[in-house]
Coordinates of C-alpha atoms in Angstrom, one line a residue:
Chain A
X1 CA -64.5 113.2 -67.9
X2 CA -61.3 113.0 -70.0
X3 CA -59.4 116.4 -70.1
X4 CA -58.7 117.7 -73.7
X5 CA -54.9 118.5 -74.6
X6 CA -53.6 121.3 -76.7
X7 CA -50.3 122.5 -77.8
X8 CA -50.3 126.4 -76.7
X9 CA -47.0 127.5 -77.3
X10 CA -44.4 126.5 -80.1
X11 CA -41.4 128.3 -81.3
X12 CA -38.1 127.7 -83.3
X13 CA -34.7 129.4 -82.3
X14 CA -32.7 130.5 -85.5
X15 CA -31.4 127.8 -87.7
X16 CA -28.6 127.0 -90.0
X17 CA -25.1 127.6 -88.9
X18 CA -24.7 128.9 -85.3
X19 CA -21.3 127.9 -84.4
X20 CA -21.4 130.5 -81.3
X21 CA -24.6 128.7 -79.9
X22 CA -24.1 125.6 -77.7
X23 CA -26.4 122.6 -77.8
X24 CA -27.8 123.1 -74.1
X25 CA -28.5 127.0 -75.3
X26 CA -30.5 125.9 -78.3
X27 CA -32.9 124.1 -75.8
X28 CA -32.9 126.9 -73.5
X29 CA -33.5 129.6 -76.2
X30 CA -36.5 127.4 -77.9
X31 CA -37.8 126.7 -74.5
X32 CA -37.9 130.5 -73.7
X33 CA -39.6 131.5 -77.2
X34 CA -42.2 128.8 -76.7
X35 CA -42.9 129.9 -73.2
X36 CA -43.1 133.3 -74.6
X37 CA -45.5 132.3 -77.4
X38 CA -47.8 130.9 -74.8
X39 CA -47.6 134.0 -72.5
X40 CA -46.5 131.6 -69.8
X41 CA -43.8 131.8 -67.0
X42 CA -41.1 129.2 -66.5
X43 CA -42.9 128.7 -63.0
X44 CA -46.0 127.7 -64.7
X45 CA -44.3 124.8 -66.0
X46 CA -44.5 121.3 -64.2
X47 CA -43.3 119.0 -66.7
X48 CA -40.2 118.7 -68.8
X49 CA -39.4 116.3 -71.8
X50 CA -36.2 116.1 -73.7
X51 CA -33.9 113.3 -75.4
X52 CA -31.1 111.9 -73.1
X53 CA -28.5 114.6 -74.3
X54 CA -28.1 117.1 -72.4
X55 CA -31.2 115.7 -70.9
X56 CA -34.4 116.8 -69.3
X57 CA -32.9 117.7 -65.9
X58 CA -30.0 119.8 -67.3
X59 CA -32.5 121.5 -69.6
X60 CA -35.1 122.4 -66.7
X61 CA -31.9 123.3 -64.3
X62 CA -30.6 125.8 -66.8
X63 CA -34.2 127.3 -67.2
X64 CA -34.7 127.3 -63.3
X65 CA -37.8 125.0 -63.4
X66 CA -38.2 122.0 -60.9
X67 CA -40.4 119.6 -62.6
X68 CA -42.5 117.0 -61.1
X69 CA -43.1 115.0 -64.4
X70 CA -40.0 114.1 -66.4
X71 CA -39.5 112.2 -69.8
X72 CA -36.4 111.5 -71.1
X73 CA -37.3 109.3 -74.1
X74 CA -34.9 109.1 -76.6
X75 CA -35.6 107.1 -79.7
X76 CA -33.8 109.3 -82.5
X77 CA -35.6 112.1 -84.5
X78 CA -39.0 110.8 -83.5
X79 CA -38.4 111.6 -80.1
X80 CA -40.4 114.5 -79.8
X81 CA -43.4 112.9 -81.2
X82 CA -43.2 110.6 -78.4
X83 CA -43.0 113.3 -75.8
X84 CA -46.1 114.9 -77.2
X85 CA -47.9 111.7 -77.0
X86 CA -46.7 111.0 -73.4
X87 CA -47.3 114.3 -72.2
X88 CA -50.8 114.1 -73.5
X89 CA -51.3 111.1 -71.3
X90 CA -49.8 112.5 -68.4
X91 CA -51.9 115.5 -68.8
X92 CA -55.0 113.6 -69.1
X93 CA -54.0 111.4 -66.2
X94 CA -53.5 114.6 -64.0
X95 CA -49.8 113.8 -63.5
X96 CA -48.9 117.5 -65.0
X97 CA -50.6 120.6 -66.1
X98 CA -48.0 122.3 -68.5
X99 CA -45.5 120.2 -70.0
X100 CA -42.5 121.9 -71.8
X101 CA -41.0 119.9 -74.7
X102 CA -37.4 120.9 -76.0
X103 CA -35.0 120.1 -78.7
X104 CA -31.8 121.7 -79.5
X105 CA -29.1 120.3 -81.5
X106 CA -25.9 121.8 -82.8
X107 CA -25.7 119.3 -85.4
X108 CA -23.4 121.0 -88.0
X109 CA -21.2 123.1 -85.3
X110 CA -20.9 120.3 -82.9
X111 CA -20.9 123.0 -80.0
X112 CA -21.3 121.5 -76.7
X113 CA -22.4 118.6 -78.2
X114 CA -21.2 114.8 -77.7
X115 CA -19.2 113.1 -80.3
X116 CA -20.7 110.2 -81.8
X117 CA -19.1 107.2 -80.4
X118 CA -20.4 104.0 -80.8
X119 CA -18.9 101.5 -78.4
X120 CA -17.1 98.8 -80.6
X121 CA -19.0 96.0 -78.9
X122 CA -22.4 97.5 -79.5
X123 CA -24.7 95.4 -81.5
X124 CA -24.6 98.0 -84.4
X125 CA -20.7 98.4 -84.2
X126 CA -20.6 94.6 -84.6
X127 CA -23.0 93.7 -87.3
X128 CA -23.5 97.0 -89.3
X129 CA -20.6 99.3 -88.9
X130 CA -17.6 97.1 -90.1
X131 CA -19.0 97.5 -93.4
X132 CA -18.1 101.1 -93.9
X133 CA -21.0 102.9 -93.1
X134 CA -20.6 106.5 -92.7
X135 CA -23.7 107.7 -90.9
X136 CA -27.4 107.8 -92.3
X137 CA -26.3 108.6 -95.8
X138 CA -25.1 105.0 -96.2
X139 CA -27.4 103.1 -94.1
X140 CA -30.7 104.7 -94.0
X141 CA -30.6 104.6 -98.0
X142 CA -29.7 100.8 -98.3
X143 CA -33.6 99.5 -98.6
X144 CA -34.3 101.8 -101.0
X145 CA -33.3 99.8 -104.0
X146 CA -35.5 97.0 -102.7
X147 CA -38.6 99.4 -102.4
X148 CA -38.2 100.5 -105.9
X149 CA -37.8 97.0 -107.4
X150 CA -40.8 95.8 -105.5
X151 CA -43.1 98.9 -105.8
X152 CA -42.2 99.8 -109.3
X153 CA -41.7 103.2 -108.2
X154 CA -38.8 104.8 -110.3
X155 CA -35.6 106.4 -109.6
X156 CA -37.0 109.5 -111.4
X157 CA -40.0 109.6 -109.2
X158 CA -37.7 109.5 -105.8
X159 CA -36.0 112.4 -107.3
X160 CA -39.3 114.2 -107.7
X161 CA -39.4 113.8 -103.6
X162 CA -36.6 116.4 -103.6
X163 CA -38.1 118.5 -106.4
X164 CA -41.6 118.8 -104.8
X165 CA -40.3 119.8 -101.1
X166 CA -37.9 122.3 -102.8
X167 CA -40.8 124.1 -104.4
X168 CA -42.1 124.7 -100.8
X169 CA -38.8 125.6 -99.5
X170 CA -38.7 128.5 -102.5
X171 CA -41.5 129.9 -100.4
X172 CA -40.0 130.1 -97.0
X173 CA -37.2 132.5 -96.3
X174 CA -35.9 130.4 -93.4
X175 CA -35.4 127.3 -95.3
X176 CA -31.4 126.7 -96.0
X177 CA -32.1 125.7 -99.8
X178 CA -34.5 127.9 -101.4
X179 CA -33.5 127.5 -105.4
X180 CA -36.1 125.4 -107.2
X181 CA -34.5 122.1 -109.0
X182 CA -35.4 119.8 -111.6
X183 CA -35.3 116.0 -111.5
X184 CA -32.2 116.4 -113.8
X185 CA -30.5 118.6 -111.2
X186 CA -31.3 115.9 -108.6
X187 CA -30.2 113.0 -110.3
X188 CA -27.1 114.8 -111.8
X189 CA -25.9 116.2 -108.3
X190 CA -23.1 114.7 -106.5
X191 CA -23.4 110.9 -105.7
X192 CA -23.4 109.9 -102.1
X193 CA -25.0 106.5 -101.8
X194 CA -25.9 105.3 -105.3
X195 CA -28.9 105.6 -106.2
X196 CA -28.8 108.6 -103.6
X197 CA -27.2 112.1 -104.7
X198 CA -26.7 115.0 -102.5
X199 CA -30.2 116.6 -103.4
X200 CA -31.8 113.2 -102.0
X201 CA -30.3 113.7 -98.5
X202 CA -31.1 115.8 -95.6
X203 CA -29.1 118.8 -94.5
X204 CA -27.1 119.1 -91.4
X205 CA -27.8 122.1 -89.7
X206 CA -28.0 124.0 -85.9
X207 CA -31.2 124.7 -84.2
X208 CA -33.6 124.0 -81.8
X209 CA -37.4 124.5 -80.8
X210 CA -40.0 123.6 -78.0
X211 CA -43.6 123.1 -77.5
X212 CA -45.7 123.7 -74.7
X213 CA -48.4 121.2 -74.1
X214 CA -51.4 121.7 -71.5
X215 CA -54.8 121.0 -71.1
X216 CA -57.3 122.9 -73.0
X217 CA -58.9 124.1 -69.6
X218 CA -55.5 125.6 -68.4
X219 CA -54.7 127.1 -71.7
X220 CA -57.9 129.0 -72.2
X221 CA -57.5 130.2 -68.7
X222 CA -53.9 131.2 -68.7
X223 CA -52.6 131.2 -72.2
X224 CA -51.9 133.9 -75.0
X225 CA -54.5 134.6 -77.8
X226 CA -52.8 132.4 -80.2
X227 CA -55.1 129.6 -81.9
X228 CA -54.7 126.5 -79.8
X229 CA -53.9 123.3 -81.5
X230 CA -55.7 120.3 -80.4
X231 CA -54.1 116.8 -80.0
X232 CA -56.9 114.6 -81.8
X233 CA -55.0 111.3 -81.7
X234 CA -51.2 110.0 -81.1
X235 CA -49.5 106.5 -81.8
X236 CA -45.7 105.2 -81.4
X237 CA -43.9 102.0 -82.5
X238 CA -40.6 100.5 -82.8
X239 CA -39.0 97.7 -84.4
X240 CA -35.3 97.3 -84.9
X241 CA -32.2 99.1 -84.0
X242 CA -30.4 97.6 -87.0
X243 CA -31.9 98.5 -90.6
X244 CA -30.7 95.3 -91.9
X245 CA -33.1 93.5 -89.7
X246 CA -36.5 95.3 -90.9
X247 CA -39.2 92.7 -91.4
X248 CA -39.6 93.9 -94.7
X249 CA -37.2 96.3 -96.5
X250 CA -40.1 97.4 -98.5
X251 CA -42.6 98.7 -95.6
X252 CA -41.9 100.3 -92.5
X253 CA -44.1 98.6 -89.8
X254 CA -44.1 101.3 -87.4
X255 CA -45.4 104.0 -89.9
X256 CA -48.4 101.8 -90.0
X257 CA -48.7 100.6 -86.3
X258 CA -48.1 104.4 -85.1
X259 CA -50.5 105.8 -87.6
X260 CA -53.2 103.4 -87.1
X261 CA -53.2 104.1 -83.5
X262 CA -53.6 107.8 -84.3
X263 CA -56.5 107.3 -86.9
X264 CA -58.3 105.2 -84.4
X265 CA -57.9 107.6 -81.4
X266 CA -58.7 110.6 -83.4
X267 CA -61.8 108.9 -85.3
X268 CA -60.4 109.9 -88.9
X269 CA -58.8 108.4 -91.8
X270 CA -56.3 109.7 -94.4
X271 CA -59.2 111.1 -96.3
X272 CA -59.7 113.7 -93.4
X273 CA -56.3 115.1 -93.4
X274 CA -55.6 118.4 -95.2
X275 CA -51.8 118.7 -94.5
X276 CA -48.9 116.2 -94.1
X277 CA -45.7 116.3 -92.6
X278 CA -43.7 113.0 -93.1
X279 CA -40.0 112.9 -91.6
X280 CA -37.8 113.1 -94.7
X281 CA -34.4 112.4 -93.7
X282 CA -34.0 111.2 -97.2
X283 CA -36.2 111.2 -100.4
X284 CA -37.5 107.5 -99.9
X285 CA -39.0 108.3 -96.5
X286 CA -42.1 110.1 -97.7
X287 CA -42.6 107.4 -100.1
X288 CA -42.8 104.8 -97.4
X289 CA -44.8 107.2 -95.2
X290 CA -47.7 107.9 -98.0
X291 CA -48.0 104.1 -98.8
X292 CA -47.5 102.5 -95.3
X293 CA -50.0 105.3 -93.7
X294 CA -52.6 104.3 -96.5
X295 CA -52.6 107.9 -98.2
X296 CA -52.1 106.0 -101.4
X297 CA -52.0 102.5 -102.4
X298 CA -49.0 100.1 -102.7
X299 CA -46.6 101.6 -105.3
X300 CA -48.3 104.4 -106.0
X301 CA -46.4 106.9 -104.0
X302 CA -43.9 108.1 -106.4
X303 CA -46.5 108.7 -109.2
X304 CA -48.4 110.9 -106.5
X305 CA -45.8 113.1 -105.8
X306 CA -44.7 113.1 -109.4
X307 CA -48.0 114.4 -110.4
X308 CA -47.8 117.5 -107.9
X309 CA -50.1 116.4 -105.5
X310 CA -47.9 117.0 -102.7
X311 CA -46.6 120.1 -104.3
X312 CA -48.1 123.8 -103.9
X313 CA -51.7 123.6 -105.1
X314 CA -51.9 120.0 -104.6
X315 CA -54.6 118.1 -102.9
X316 CA -52.3 116.7 -100.0
X317 CA -49.6 119.5 -99.3
X318 CA -46.9 117.7 -97.8
X319 CA -43.5 118.7 -95.9
X320 CA -44.4 122.5 -96.7
X321 CA -41.5 124.2 -94.7
X322 CA -39.1 122.4 -97.3
X323 CA -38.5 119.5 -95.0
X324 CA -35.5 118.2 -93.8
X325 CA -34.0 118.0 -97.3
X326 CA -34.5 121.7 -97.8
X327 CA -35.4 123.5 -94.7
X328 CA -33.3 122.4 -91.8
X329 CA -32.1 119.1 -90.3
X330 CA -30.5 119.2 -87.1
X331 CA -30.0 115.5 -86.7
X332 CA -33.4 114.8 -84.9
X333 CA -35.6 116.8 -87.2
X334 CA -39.1 115.7 -85.5
X335 CA -39.4 119.0 -83.6
X336 CA -39.4 120.9 -86.7
X337 CA -42.1 118.9 -88.5
X338 CA -44.4 119.4 -85.4
X339 CA -43.6 123.1 -85.8
X340 CA -44.7 123.7 -89.2
X341 CA -47.9 121.5 -88.7
X342 CA -48.5 123.9 -85.8
X343 CA -47.9 127.1 -87.8
X344 CA -50.2 125.7 -90.7
X345 CA -53.0 125.0 -88.2
X346 CA -52.6 128.7 -86.8
X347 CA -52.4 130.1 -90.3
X348 CA -49.0 131.7 -89.7
X349 CA -46.8 129.3 -92.0
X350 CA -44.3 131.0 -94.5
X351 CA -46.0 128.9 -97.4
X352 CA -49.2 128.8 -95.6
X353 CA -52.0 126.4 -97.4
X354 CA -55.7 127.5 -97.5
X355 CA -58.2 126.0 -95.2
X356 CA -55.8 123.7 -93.2
X357 CA -58.2 122.0 -90.3
X358 CA -56.3 118.8 -89.7
X359 CA -52.5 118.2 -90.1
X360 CA -50.8 114.5 -89.6
X361 CA -47.2 114.5 -88.3
X362 CA -45.1 111.2 -89.0
X363 CA -41.8 110.9 -87.2
X364 CA -39.2 108.7 -87.7
X365 CA -36.2 107.7 -85.6
X366 CA -33.2 106.2 -86.4
X367 CA -32.9 104.4 -89.3
X368 CA -36.5 102.9 -89.6
X369 CA -36.2 102.2 -85.9
X370 CA -38.9 104.1 -84.5
X371 CA -42.0 106.3 -85.4
X372 CA -44.7 108.2 -84.0
X373 CA -47.7 109.8 -85.4
X374 CA -49.6 113.3 -84.1
X375 CA -52.9 114.3 -85.5
X376 CA -53.7 117.6 -84.8
X377 CA -56.3 120.1 -85.4
X378 CA -57.3 123.8 -85.4
X379 CA -60.8 122.7 -83.6
X380 CA -61.4 120.0 -80.6
Chain B
X1 CA -9.7 90.1 -77.4
X2 CA -12.8 91.3 -75.7
X3 CA -10.6 93.3 -72.9
X4 CA -8.3 94.8 -75.3
X5 CA -8.1 98.8 -75.2
X6 CA -10.0 100.3 -77.9
X7 CA -7.9 101.5 -80.8
X8 CA -7.9 105.2 -81.6
X9 CA -7.0 104.8 -85.3
X10 CA -9.6 106.0 -87.9
X11 CA -10.1 102.4 -88.9
X12 CA -11.0 101.4 -85.3
X13 CA -14.2 102.9 -85.5
X14 CA -15.0 100.1 -88.0
X15 CA -13.5 97.4 -85.8
X16 CA -16.0 95.2 -84.0
X17 CA -15.4 93.7 -80.6
X18 CA -17.4 90.5 -79.5
X19 CA -19.4 90.4 -76.4
X20 CA -19.6 87.2 -74.4
X21 CA -23.3 86.2 -76.2
X22 CA -21.7 86.9 -79.7
X23 CA -18.1 85.7 -79.1
X24 CA -18.9 82.1 -80.9
X25 CA -20.0 84.0 -84.1
X26 CA -16.4 86.3 -84.3
X27 CA -14.6 82.8 -83.3
X28 CA -16.3 81.1 -86.1
X29 CA -15.3 84.1 -88.6
X30 CA -11.9 84.0 -87.4
X31 CA -11.8 80.0 -88.6
X32 CA -13.6 81.0 -91.7
X33 CA -17.0 79.8 -90.9
X34 CA -20.3 81.7 -90.6
X35 CA -22.0 80.5 -87.6
X36 CA -25.2 81.5 -86.4
X37 CA -27.9 80.5 -83.7
X38 CA -30.6 78.3 -84.5
X39 CA -33.9 77.7 -82.3
X40 CA -34.3 74.0 -81.6
X41 CA -38.3 74.5 -81.0
X42 CA -38.8 76.9 -84.2
X43 CA -36.0 75.3 -86.4
X44 CA -35.0 78.9 -87.5
X45 CA -31.8 80.3 -88.0
X46 CA -31.4 84.0 -86.9
X47 CA -29.4 87.1 -87.1
X48 CA -27.7 88.7 -85.1
X49 CA -26.7 86.4 -82.4
X50 CA -28.5 86.8 -79.2
X51 CA -29.6 84.7 -76.2
X52 CA -32.9 83.9 -77.2
X53 CA -35.0 83.0 -80.0
X54 CA -36.7 86.4 -81.3
X55 CA -39.5 84.3 -82.7
X56 CA -40.7 82.3 -79.5
X57 CA -38.2 83.4 -76.7
X58 CA -36.9 80.0 -76.4
X59 CA -33.4 80.0 -75.0
X60 CA -32.9 76.4 -76.5
X61 CA -30.5 77.3 -79.0
X62 CA -27.6 75.7 -81.1
X63 CA -24.9 77.0 -83.3
X64 CA -25.0 76.1 -86.8
X65 CA -22.7 76.6 -89.7
X66 CA -24.3 78.1 -92.6
X67 CA -23.7 77.3 -96.1
X68 CA -22.3 80.7 -96.9
X69 CA -24.8 81.3 -99.9
X70 CA -27.3 83.8 -100.2
X71 CA -29.0 86.3 -102.7
X72 CA -28.3 90.2 -103.0
X73 CA -31.4 91.5 -101.3
X74 CA -30.6 95.4 -101.4
X75 CA -27.7 97.7 -101.6
X76 CA -26.2 100.9 -102.1
X77 CA -22.8 101.9 -103.7
X78 CA -21.3 104.5 -101.6
X79 CA -19.1 107.2 -102.8
X80 CA -18.0 108.7 -99.5
X81 CA -14.6 107.4 -98.3
X82 CA -14.7 105.8 -95.2
X83 CA -11.1 105.0 -93.7
X84 CA -9.7 101.8 -95.0
X85 CA -12.3 101.1 -97.4
X86 CA -12.4 101.3 -101.3
X87 CA -14.1 103.8 -103.3
X88 CA -16.8 103.1 -104.2
X89 CA -17.7 100.5 -101.4
X90 CA -20.7 98.4 -102.0
X91 CA -22.9 98.2 -98.8
X92 CA -25.3 95.4 -99.3
X93 CA -28.3 93.2 -97.4
X94 CA -27.8 89.5 -98.3
X95 CA -30.3 87.2 -97.8
X96 CA -29.0 83.8 -96.5
X97 CA -29.9 80.4 -97.8
X98 CA -30.9 79.7 -94.3
X99 CA -33.3 82.8 -94.1
X100 CA -31.9 85.5 -92.1
X101 CA -30.7 88.9 -93.6
X102 CA -27.5 90.5 -92.6
X103 CA -25.5 93.7 -93.6
X104 CA -22.2 93.1 -95.5
X105 CA -20.0 94.3 -98.4
X106 CA -20.1 92.9 -101.9
X107 CA -16.4 92.4 -103.1
X108 CA -14.9 91.3 -106.4
X109 CA -17.7 92.7 -108.2
X110 CA -18.2 95.8 -110.7
X111 CA -21.0 98.0 -108.9
X112 CA -22.3 98.4 -112.6
X113 CA -23.1 94.7 -112.9
X114 CA -24.8 94.0 -109.9
X115 CA -28.4 92.9 -109.8
X116 CA -31.0 92.4 -107.1
X117 CA -31.4 88.7 -106.1
X118 CA -28.3 87.4 -108.0
X119 CA -26.6 84.7 -106.0
X120 CA -23.5 85.6 -103.8
X121 CA -21.4 83.5 -101.4
X122 CA -19.5 84.5 -98.2
X123 CA -15.9 85.4 -97.9
X124 CA -13.8 86.5 -94.8
X125 CA -11.8 89.5 -95.0
X126 CA -9.4 90.4 -92.2
X127 CA -10.0 94.0 -91.1
X128 CA -9.1 95.8 -87.9
X129 CA -10.0 93.7 -84.9
X130 CA -11.8 91.0 -86.6
X131 CA -12.5 88.5 -89.5
X132 CA -15.5 90.0 -91.3
X133 CA -18.0 88.0 -93.4
X134 CA -18.1 89.7 -96.7
X135 CA -19.9 88.3 -100.3
X136 CA -19.0 88.0 -103.8
X137 CA -21.0 87.0 -106.7
X138 CA -20.9 83.4 -107.5
X139 CA -19.2 82.8 -110.8
X140 CA -21.5 82.0 -113.6
X141 CA -21.2 78.4 -113.7
X142 CA -20.6 77.6 -109.9
X143 CA -23.0 75.3 -108.5
X144 CA -23.9 73.8 -112.1
X145 CA -23.2 70.3 -112.8
X146 CA -20.3 70.4 -115.6
X147 CA -21.2 68.0 -118.3
X148 CA -18.0 65.9 -119.2

C-alpha cells in the first residue's frame, strides 16, 4: 500500500535585509525553525534536500545530520518544489522517513554567497549575455510584449497584477512593501525594461526557510500538534536554458506539463483549487500561469486579475503573502510560495482566506526554464 | 582565442568565448556572415549551434549561411546601463527567415518606432571578444523593385 506523504513542519527565517547572516546560516536557521515547528530533533531526519550552493552536504553537516537520502536538484527558484516531489517519491519508496528541505539566500547582502559568474564560454554567455542583459529584469521580461500582442491582454492589466498583490501585502506585516498602489503608480514608476517598471519586478532580499516532509504515519506518531498538510499531487518539467529558445514565447510549456501531472495525480482540476500561489518574479508570470494551467482561457488572465478575482475577497485568492513583487524574493522564491500555501492550509496566514482546503503552488525556475507544481490540501 | 585568459574589465562580462562546437559560428561572424547548422534529414536550420539536431537527434549536419533577414518577434527597452552599452538598449528576439529565433540587439532604431513583426536585417558589431550579430530595421524601400 502506498504511503501518504505530508508536510509536517514549515518555517521561514527573518527576511529582508540581513547583512550579518551568511547564506549557510540562513539554511541552518530555517532548518532549526522547521524542525521545532514539527517538534522533531535533528537526529530524526534521514533525508536532506537543497540546491547546489551551499549544497545539501554542507547544510546537513552544519546541522549535525548524516543523511542517507540526498537531493541536490538545482533548477532555479522552482527547485524546492522539485525537492518536495522527489522527497514524496523517496518516502513512498521507503528510501527515507523524514526529509528536510532547506533554502537560504543572501540575495541582497551577498554574505557567504557566491558571485554570479557565468563562464564566458557557456551557452548563455555566448548567445544571450552579449546583448547587455543585466540579470533577470532584462531577460525574463523579453517575451511579455509578444504575449500581450498575441493574447490581447493589456499593459494596464499587466500592472493590475502588481496592484492585486500589493493589496495582499498590505495585510501582511512581514511583507517588505505594504503601501497599496494604483495602476497609474505602477505604470509611472521608474522604468527598468520597457514595458516593465520597477513595481512590475521582484524584490531582492535575504532570507530562508525549510520544510519537513514525512510519511503521514510518521508525522502522526512523532510530530507536533500542528495541522498536517497533505501532498495530493505533484508535477515537474523543464524546457530551455535560454529564454530566446522558448517554443512559443506566449506560453510556458512546463507550466502546462507540470500542472497537468499534478492535477492527474491528485484527481483534481482547476475548479477544485481554493488558493493559488504562482511564482511571480515579474508581473507577466502569473498571467502565463493562470492561462497555461487552465484556470482561465487564452487571453483571459489580464481581465481576471483586473476584475479582482485574485485579490482579497476574490474567488481565486492568489499570491496572498504579497508575492515576490511585494513580500520577499531572495533570488529563488519557490520556498516562500510553498510556505504561504502551508500557512493558508493551516489557517495561520497573515492575510488568512476563509475555507482554504486545497492550494496549488506553481514554481518557476530560471527564465521560463523549469517548473514544478504542488497540489496541497488540509485533508488526505 | 579559445584559450585566452578571461578579461576582467566590466565589458568582459558580456564577451562571448567560443567552444569547439560553436567555433564555426564565431568564425563566420568575424567574417561578416551569420552561419547556422542545418540538419540534412530534417532540412531544419537551428539555433544555437550544437552537435546534434534538437528535432530528430541526427548528427548529419552542415553549416549554412543565413540571409540575415528576419522579423522582430519581441523586445524590451532596457533603461539599466550595462557596461559598454548605450542607454536605452533594445534587447530583442528576432525570428530569422530560415526559422530559428535568436536573442539580439536592435540598433539604429528609435525605440519609439519599433513594431512587432517589422522586418530587420543583420549587422555585425565588434564587441569585446567577438563580432556579435545585431539587427537593424530594414529601410522602407529595401527589397522592393525600384520602378524606373
